[in-house]
mmCIF file of C-alpha atoms and ligand atoms in Angstrom:
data_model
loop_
_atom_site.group_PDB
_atom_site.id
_atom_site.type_symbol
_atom_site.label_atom_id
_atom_site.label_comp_id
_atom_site.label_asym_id
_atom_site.label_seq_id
_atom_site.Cartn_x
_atom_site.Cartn_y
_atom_site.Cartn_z
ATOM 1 C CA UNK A 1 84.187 98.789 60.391
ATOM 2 C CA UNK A 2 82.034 97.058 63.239
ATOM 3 C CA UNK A 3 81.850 93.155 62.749
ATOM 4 C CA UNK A 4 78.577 92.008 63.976
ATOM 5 C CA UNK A 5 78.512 88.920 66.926
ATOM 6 C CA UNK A 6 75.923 87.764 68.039
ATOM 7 C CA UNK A 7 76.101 86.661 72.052
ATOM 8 C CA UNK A 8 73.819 84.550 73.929
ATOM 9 C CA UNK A 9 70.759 85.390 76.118
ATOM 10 C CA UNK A 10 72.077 86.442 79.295
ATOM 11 C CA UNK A 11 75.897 86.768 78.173
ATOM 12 C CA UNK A 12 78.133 88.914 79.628
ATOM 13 C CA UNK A 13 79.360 92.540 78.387
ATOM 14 C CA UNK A 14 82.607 90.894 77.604
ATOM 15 C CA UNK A 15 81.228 87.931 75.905
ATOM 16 C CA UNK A 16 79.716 90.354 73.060
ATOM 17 C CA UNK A 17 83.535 90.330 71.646
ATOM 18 C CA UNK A 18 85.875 88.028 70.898
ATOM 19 C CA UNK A 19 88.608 90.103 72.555
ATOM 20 C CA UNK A 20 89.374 92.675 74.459
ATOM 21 C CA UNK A 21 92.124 95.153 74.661
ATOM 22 C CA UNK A 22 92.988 96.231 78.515
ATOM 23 C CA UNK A 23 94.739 99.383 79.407
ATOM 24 C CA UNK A 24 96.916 98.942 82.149
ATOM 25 C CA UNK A 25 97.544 101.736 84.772
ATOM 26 C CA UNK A 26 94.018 102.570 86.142
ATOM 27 C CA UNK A 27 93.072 99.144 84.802
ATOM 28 C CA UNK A 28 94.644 97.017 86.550
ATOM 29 C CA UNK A 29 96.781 98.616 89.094
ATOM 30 C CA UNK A 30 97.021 102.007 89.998
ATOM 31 C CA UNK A 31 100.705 102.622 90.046
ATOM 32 C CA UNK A 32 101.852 99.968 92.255
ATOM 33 C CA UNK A 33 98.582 99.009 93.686
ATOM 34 C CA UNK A 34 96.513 96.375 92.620
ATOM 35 C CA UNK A 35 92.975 97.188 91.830
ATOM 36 C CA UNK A 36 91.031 94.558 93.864
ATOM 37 C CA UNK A 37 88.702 91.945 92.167
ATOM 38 C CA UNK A 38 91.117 92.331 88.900
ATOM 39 C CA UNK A 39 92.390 89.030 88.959
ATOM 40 C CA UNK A 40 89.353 86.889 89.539
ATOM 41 C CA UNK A 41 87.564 88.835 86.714
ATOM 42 C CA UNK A 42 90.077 88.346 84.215
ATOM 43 C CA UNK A 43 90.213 84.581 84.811
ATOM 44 C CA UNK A 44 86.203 84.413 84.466
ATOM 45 C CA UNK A 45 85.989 86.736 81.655
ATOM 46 C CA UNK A 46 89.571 84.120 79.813
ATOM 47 C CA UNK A 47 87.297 81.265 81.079
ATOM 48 C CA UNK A 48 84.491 82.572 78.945
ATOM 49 C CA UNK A 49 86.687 82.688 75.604
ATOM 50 C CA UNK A 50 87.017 85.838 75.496
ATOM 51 C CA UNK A 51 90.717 86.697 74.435
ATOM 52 C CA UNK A 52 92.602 89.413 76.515
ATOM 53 C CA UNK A 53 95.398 90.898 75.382
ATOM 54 C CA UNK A 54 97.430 94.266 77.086
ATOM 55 C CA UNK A 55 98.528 97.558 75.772
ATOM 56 C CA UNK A 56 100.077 100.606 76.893
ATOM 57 C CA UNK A 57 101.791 103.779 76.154
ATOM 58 C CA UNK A 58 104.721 102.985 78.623
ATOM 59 C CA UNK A 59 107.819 102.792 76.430
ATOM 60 C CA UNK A 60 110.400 102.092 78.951
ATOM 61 C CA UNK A 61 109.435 98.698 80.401
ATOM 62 C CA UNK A 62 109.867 95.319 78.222
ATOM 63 C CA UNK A 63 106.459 93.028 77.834
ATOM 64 C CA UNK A 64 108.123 90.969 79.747
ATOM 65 C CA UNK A 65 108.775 93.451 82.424
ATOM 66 C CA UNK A 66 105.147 93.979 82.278
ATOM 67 C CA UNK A 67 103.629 90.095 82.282
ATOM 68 C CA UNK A 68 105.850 90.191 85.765
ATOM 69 C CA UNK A 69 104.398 92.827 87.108
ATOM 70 C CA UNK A 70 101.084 91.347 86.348
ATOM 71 C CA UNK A 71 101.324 88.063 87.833
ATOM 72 C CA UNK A 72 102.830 89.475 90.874
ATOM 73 C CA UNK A 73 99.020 90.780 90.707
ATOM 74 C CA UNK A 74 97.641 87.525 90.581
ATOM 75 C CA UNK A 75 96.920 88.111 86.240
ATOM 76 C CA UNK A 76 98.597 85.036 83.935
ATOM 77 C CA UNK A 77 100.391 86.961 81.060
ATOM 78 C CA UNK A 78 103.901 86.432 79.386
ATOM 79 C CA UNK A 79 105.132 88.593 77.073
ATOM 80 C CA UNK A 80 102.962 87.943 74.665
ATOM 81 C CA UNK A 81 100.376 89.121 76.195
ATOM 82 C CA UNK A 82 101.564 92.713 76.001
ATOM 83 C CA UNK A 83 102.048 95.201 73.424
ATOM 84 C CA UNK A 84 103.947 98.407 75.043
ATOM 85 C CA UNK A 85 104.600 101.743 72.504
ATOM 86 C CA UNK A 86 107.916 100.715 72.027
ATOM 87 C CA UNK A 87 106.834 97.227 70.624
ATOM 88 C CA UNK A 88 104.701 98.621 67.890
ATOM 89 C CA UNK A 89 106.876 101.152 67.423
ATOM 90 C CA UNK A 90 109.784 98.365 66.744
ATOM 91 C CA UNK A 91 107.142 96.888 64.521
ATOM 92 C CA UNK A 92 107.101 99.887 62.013
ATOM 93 C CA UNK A 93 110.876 99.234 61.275
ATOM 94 C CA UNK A 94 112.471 97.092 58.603
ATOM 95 C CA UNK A 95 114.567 94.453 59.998
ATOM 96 C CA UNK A 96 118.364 95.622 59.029
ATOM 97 C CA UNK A 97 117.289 99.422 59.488
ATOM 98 C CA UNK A 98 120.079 101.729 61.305
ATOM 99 C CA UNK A 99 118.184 103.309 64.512
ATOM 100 C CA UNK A 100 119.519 106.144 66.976
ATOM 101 C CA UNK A 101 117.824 105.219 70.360
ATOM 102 C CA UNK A 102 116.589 107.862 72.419
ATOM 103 C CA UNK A 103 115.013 105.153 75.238
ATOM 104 C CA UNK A 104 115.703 102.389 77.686
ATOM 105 C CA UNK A 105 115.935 98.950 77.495
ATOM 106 C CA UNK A 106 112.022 98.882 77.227
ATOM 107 C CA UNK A 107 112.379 100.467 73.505
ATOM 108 C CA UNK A 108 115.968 99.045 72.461
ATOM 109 C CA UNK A 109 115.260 95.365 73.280
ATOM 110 C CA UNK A 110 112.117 95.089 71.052
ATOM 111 C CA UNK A 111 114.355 96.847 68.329
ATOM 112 C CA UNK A 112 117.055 94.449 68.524
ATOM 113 C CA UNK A 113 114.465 91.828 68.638
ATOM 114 C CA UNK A 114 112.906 93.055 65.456
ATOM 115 C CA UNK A 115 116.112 92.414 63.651
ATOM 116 C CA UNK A 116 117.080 96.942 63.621
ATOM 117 C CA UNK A 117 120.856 98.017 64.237
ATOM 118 C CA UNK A 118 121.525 100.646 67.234
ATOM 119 C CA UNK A 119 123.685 103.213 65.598
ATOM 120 C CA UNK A 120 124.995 105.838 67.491
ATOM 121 C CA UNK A 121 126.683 107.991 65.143
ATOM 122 C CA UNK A 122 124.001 110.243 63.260
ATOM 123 C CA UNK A 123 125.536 110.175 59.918
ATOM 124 C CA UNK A 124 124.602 106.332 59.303
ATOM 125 C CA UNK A 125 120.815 106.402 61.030
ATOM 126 C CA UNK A 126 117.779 105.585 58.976
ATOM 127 C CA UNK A 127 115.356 105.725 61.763
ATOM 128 C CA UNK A 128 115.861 108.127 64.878
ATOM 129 C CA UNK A 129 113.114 106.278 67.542
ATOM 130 C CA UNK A 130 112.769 108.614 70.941
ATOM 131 C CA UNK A 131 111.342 106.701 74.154
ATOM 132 C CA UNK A 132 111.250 107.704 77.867
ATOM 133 C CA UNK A 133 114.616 107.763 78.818
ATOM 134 C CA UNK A 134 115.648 108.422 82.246
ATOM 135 C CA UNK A 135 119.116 108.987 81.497
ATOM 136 C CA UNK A 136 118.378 111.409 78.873
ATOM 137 C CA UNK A 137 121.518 113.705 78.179
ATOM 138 C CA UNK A 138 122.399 117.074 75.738
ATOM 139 C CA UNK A 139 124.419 114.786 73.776
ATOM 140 C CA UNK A 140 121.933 112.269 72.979
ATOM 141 C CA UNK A 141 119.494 115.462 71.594
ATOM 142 C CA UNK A 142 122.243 116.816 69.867
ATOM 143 C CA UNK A 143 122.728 113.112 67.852
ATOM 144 C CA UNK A 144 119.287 112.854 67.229
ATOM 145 C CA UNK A 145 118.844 116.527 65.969
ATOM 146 C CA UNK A 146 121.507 116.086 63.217
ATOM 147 C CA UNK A 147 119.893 112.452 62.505
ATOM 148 C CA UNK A 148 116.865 114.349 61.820
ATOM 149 C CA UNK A 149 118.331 117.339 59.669
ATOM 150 C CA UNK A 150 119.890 114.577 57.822
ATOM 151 C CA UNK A 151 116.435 113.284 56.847
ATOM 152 C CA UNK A 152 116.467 109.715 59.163
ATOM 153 C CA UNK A 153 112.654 109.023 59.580
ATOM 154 C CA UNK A 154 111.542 110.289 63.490
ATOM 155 C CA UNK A 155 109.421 107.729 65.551
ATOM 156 C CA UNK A 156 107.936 108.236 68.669
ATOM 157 C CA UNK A 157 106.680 106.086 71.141
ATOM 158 C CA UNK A 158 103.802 108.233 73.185
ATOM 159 C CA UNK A 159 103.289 111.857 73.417
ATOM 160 C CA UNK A 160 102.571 111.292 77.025
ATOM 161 C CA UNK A 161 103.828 115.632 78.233
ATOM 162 C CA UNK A 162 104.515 114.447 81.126
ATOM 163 C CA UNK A 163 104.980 111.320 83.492
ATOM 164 C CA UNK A 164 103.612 110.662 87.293
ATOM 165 C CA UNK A 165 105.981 110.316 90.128
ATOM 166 C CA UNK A 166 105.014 110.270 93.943
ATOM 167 C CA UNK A 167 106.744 113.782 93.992
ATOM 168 C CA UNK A 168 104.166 115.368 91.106
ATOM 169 C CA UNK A 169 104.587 115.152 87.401
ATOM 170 C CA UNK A 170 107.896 115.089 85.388
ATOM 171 C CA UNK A 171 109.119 115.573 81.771
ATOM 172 C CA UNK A 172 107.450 112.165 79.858
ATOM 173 C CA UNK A 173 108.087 111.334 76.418
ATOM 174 C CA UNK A 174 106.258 113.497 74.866
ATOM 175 C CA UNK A 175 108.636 117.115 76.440
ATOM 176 C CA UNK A 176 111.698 115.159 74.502
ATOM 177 C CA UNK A 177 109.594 115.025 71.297
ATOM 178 C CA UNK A 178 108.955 118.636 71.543
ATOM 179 C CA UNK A 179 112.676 119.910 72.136
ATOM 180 C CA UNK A 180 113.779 117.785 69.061
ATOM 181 C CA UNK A 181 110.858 119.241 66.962
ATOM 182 C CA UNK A 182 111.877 122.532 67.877
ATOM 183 C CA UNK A 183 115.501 121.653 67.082
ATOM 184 C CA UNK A 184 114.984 120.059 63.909
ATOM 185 C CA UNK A 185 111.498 121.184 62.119
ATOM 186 C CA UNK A 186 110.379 117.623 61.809
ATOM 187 C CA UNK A 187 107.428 116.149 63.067
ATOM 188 C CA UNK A 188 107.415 112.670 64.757
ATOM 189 C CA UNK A 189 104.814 109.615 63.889
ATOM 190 C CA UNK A 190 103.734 109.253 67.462
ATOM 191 C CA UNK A 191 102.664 105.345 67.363
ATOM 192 C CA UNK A 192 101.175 105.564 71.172
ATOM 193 C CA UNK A 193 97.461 105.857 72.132
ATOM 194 C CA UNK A 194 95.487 107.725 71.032
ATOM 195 C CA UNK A 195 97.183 107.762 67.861
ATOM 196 C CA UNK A 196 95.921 104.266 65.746
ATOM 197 C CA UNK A 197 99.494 102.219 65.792
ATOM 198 C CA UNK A 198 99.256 100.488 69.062
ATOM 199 C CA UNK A 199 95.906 99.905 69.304
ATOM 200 C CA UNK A 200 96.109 98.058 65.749
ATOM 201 C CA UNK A 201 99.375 96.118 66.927
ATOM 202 C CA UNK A 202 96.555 95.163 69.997
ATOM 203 C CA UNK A 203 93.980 94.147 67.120
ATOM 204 C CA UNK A 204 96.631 91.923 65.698
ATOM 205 C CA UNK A 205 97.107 89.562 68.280
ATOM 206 C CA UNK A 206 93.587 88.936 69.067
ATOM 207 C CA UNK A 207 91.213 86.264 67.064
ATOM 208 C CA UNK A 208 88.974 87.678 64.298
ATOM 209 C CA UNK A 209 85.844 89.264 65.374
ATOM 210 C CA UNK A 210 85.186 92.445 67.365
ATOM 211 C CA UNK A 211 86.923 93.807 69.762
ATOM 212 C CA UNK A 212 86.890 96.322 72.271
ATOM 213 C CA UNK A 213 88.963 98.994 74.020
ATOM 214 C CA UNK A 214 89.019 98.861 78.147
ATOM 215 C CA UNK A 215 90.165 102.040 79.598
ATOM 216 C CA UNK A 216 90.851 104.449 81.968
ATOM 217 C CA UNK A 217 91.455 107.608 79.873
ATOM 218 C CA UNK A 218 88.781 109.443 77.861
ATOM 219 C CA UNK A 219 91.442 111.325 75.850
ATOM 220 C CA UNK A 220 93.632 108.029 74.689
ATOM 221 C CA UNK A 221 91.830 105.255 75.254
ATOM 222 C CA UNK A 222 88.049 106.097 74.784
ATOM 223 C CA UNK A 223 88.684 108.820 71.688
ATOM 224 C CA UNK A 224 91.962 106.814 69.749
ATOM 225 C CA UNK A 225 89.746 102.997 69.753
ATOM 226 C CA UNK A 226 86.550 105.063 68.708
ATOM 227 C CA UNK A 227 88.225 106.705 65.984
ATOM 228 C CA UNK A 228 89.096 102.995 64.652
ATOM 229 C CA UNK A 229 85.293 101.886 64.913
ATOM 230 C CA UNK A 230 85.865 99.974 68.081
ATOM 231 C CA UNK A 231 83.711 100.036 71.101
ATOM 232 C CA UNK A 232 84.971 101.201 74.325
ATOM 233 C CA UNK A 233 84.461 100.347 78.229
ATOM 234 C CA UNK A 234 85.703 103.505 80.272
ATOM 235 C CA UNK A 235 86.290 102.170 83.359
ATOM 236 C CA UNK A 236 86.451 104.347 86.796
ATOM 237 C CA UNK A 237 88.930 102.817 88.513
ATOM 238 C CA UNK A 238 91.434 105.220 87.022
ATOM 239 C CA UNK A 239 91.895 108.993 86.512
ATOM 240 C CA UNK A 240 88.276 109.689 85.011
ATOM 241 C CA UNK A 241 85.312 110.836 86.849
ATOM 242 C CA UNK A 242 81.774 109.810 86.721
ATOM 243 C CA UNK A 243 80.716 113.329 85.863
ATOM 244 C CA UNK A 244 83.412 113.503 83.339
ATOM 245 C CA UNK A 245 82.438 110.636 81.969
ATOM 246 C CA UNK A 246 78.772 111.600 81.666
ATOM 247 C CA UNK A 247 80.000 114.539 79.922
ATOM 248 C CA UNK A 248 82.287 112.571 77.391
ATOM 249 C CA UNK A 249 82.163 113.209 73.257
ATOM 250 C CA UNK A 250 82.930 110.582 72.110
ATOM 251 C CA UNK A 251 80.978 108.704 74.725
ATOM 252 C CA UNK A 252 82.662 104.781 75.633
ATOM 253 C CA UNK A 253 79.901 102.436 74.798
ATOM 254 C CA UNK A 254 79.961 101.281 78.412
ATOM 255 C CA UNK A 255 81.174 103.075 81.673
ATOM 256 C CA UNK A 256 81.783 100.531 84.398
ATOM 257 C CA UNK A 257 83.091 100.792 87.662
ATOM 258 C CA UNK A 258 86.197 98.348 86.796
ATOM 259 C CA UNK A 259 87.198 95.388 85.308
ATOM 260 C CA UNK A 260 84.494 93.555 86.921
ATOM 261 C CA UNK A 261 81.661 95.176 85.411
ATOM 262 C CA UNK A 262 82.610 93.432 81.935
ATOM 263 C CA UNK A 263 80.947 90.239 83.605
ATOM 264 C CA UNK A 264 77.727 91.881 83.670
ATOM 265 C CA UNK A 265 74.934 91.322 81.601
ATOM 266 C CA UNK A 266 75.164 92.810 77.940
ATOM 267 C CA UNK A 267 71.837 94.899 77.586
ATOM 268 C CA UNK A 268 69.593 93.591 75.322
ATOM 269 C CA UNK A 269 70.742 95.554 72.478
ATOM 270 C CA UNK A 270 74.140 95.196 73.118
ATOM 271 C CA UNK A 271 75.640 97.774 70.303
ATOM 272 C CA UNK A 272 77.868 95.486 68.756
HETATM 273 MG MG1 MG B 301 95.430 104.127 81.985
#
């Protein structure tokens, strides 16, 4: 459902919303990088009261982890001001809940936090929850198969096939899914974009009103907030093309070269 808001004469893009949800990589850095002008248009667009708040499909970093990495880019954020996979997948577990932790400290912290106990024995697991986890071994697939067989409910963070390194692309989260699907039968509830969970663990910490999804990805970002009735900025500052964007279905309500471009003015029949 679209809420309606009506913005000024001569407001901005972002000021059409009373939040926004930013992607990160290709947002607002590209890997390490910062994206230049980033900063200075997040302050304007916070200065406008327009409430920002950050999500991504990265399971294996904390929101804390995350807010640091951001201010080292010249962003204010704490925590707070991030919702990672793991976080709303923590969220879909009731405190006091036995979970077998496939994942780093990025998914076992907000678990903790949420009140679940780790288990590692597979007899006594309610909940088997599978993050990126560099230190992934046999073992810990062979726990969380019998988990599953056993009936324990199977979470996963992002279905992400695959992950980016310098050297080319490695296994992500979403290659562990798959070998404990084929190994069990069972199906995971992948909570990541551009499935709804995150993006509605977003919607949750912004103020009433509508919102909209900043992105880099057609396939997550643009398709998964559309599907919830949001609007959508693709942004090109990331992996998607002009062309491809052009070519889009859904197509974002805006494509703008990056962050900046949310400062423009909101066409006169701004669709919101
Ligand atoms: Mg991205």
């Amino acid at each position: 459902m679209k809420a309606s808001r009506t913005a000024s004469p001569g407001a901005s893009i972002a000021e059409c919303y009373a939040g926004l949800v930013l992607d990160l990589d290709g947002v607002c850095y590209r890997a390490a990088e910062p994206i230049p002008g980033v900063a200075g248009a997040l302050e304007a667009i916070r200065d406008r009261g327009v409430a920002v708040t950050f999500a991504t499909n990265n399971a294996s970093k904390t929101p804390a982890a995350v807010a640091h990495q951001l201010r080292d880019l010249g962003v204010p954020a704490t925590g707070d001001d991030v919702v990672t996979s793991s976080v709303a997948t923590a969220e879909l577990v009731t405190p006091g809940q036995r979970c077998l932790v496939i994942g780093m400290d990025g998914l076992r912290e907000p678990l903790r936090d949420r009140g679940a106990v780790l288990v590692d024995d597979h007899r006594t697991a309610d909940v088997v929850a599978v993050g990126m986890d560099r230190g992934l071994t046999w073992s810990d697939l062979r726990r969380a198969t019998l988990a599953l067989r056993r009936g324990a409910r199977f979470l996963g963070t992002n279905p992400d096939a695959t992950f980016p390194e310098p050297e080319g692309q490695v296994p992500g989260n979403g290659a562990t899914l798959a070998a404990l699907t084929t190994a069990s039968g069972r199906q995971p509830e992948i909570v990541g974009k551009p499935r709804p969970t995150l993006f509605e663990a977003a919607r949750a910490r912004l103020p009433d009103g509508p919102v909209m999804m900043v992105g880099d990805r057609l396939d997550t970002d643009v398709v998964g907030a559309a599907a919830l009735g949001w609007d959508t900025a693709l942004v090109l500052s990331g992996v998607t093309t002009a062309d491809e964007a052009s070519l889009a279905d859904p197509p974002p309500t805006y494509v703008l070269d990056d962050v900046g471009g949310l400062l423009a003015p909101a066409p006169p029949e701004a669709p919101v």
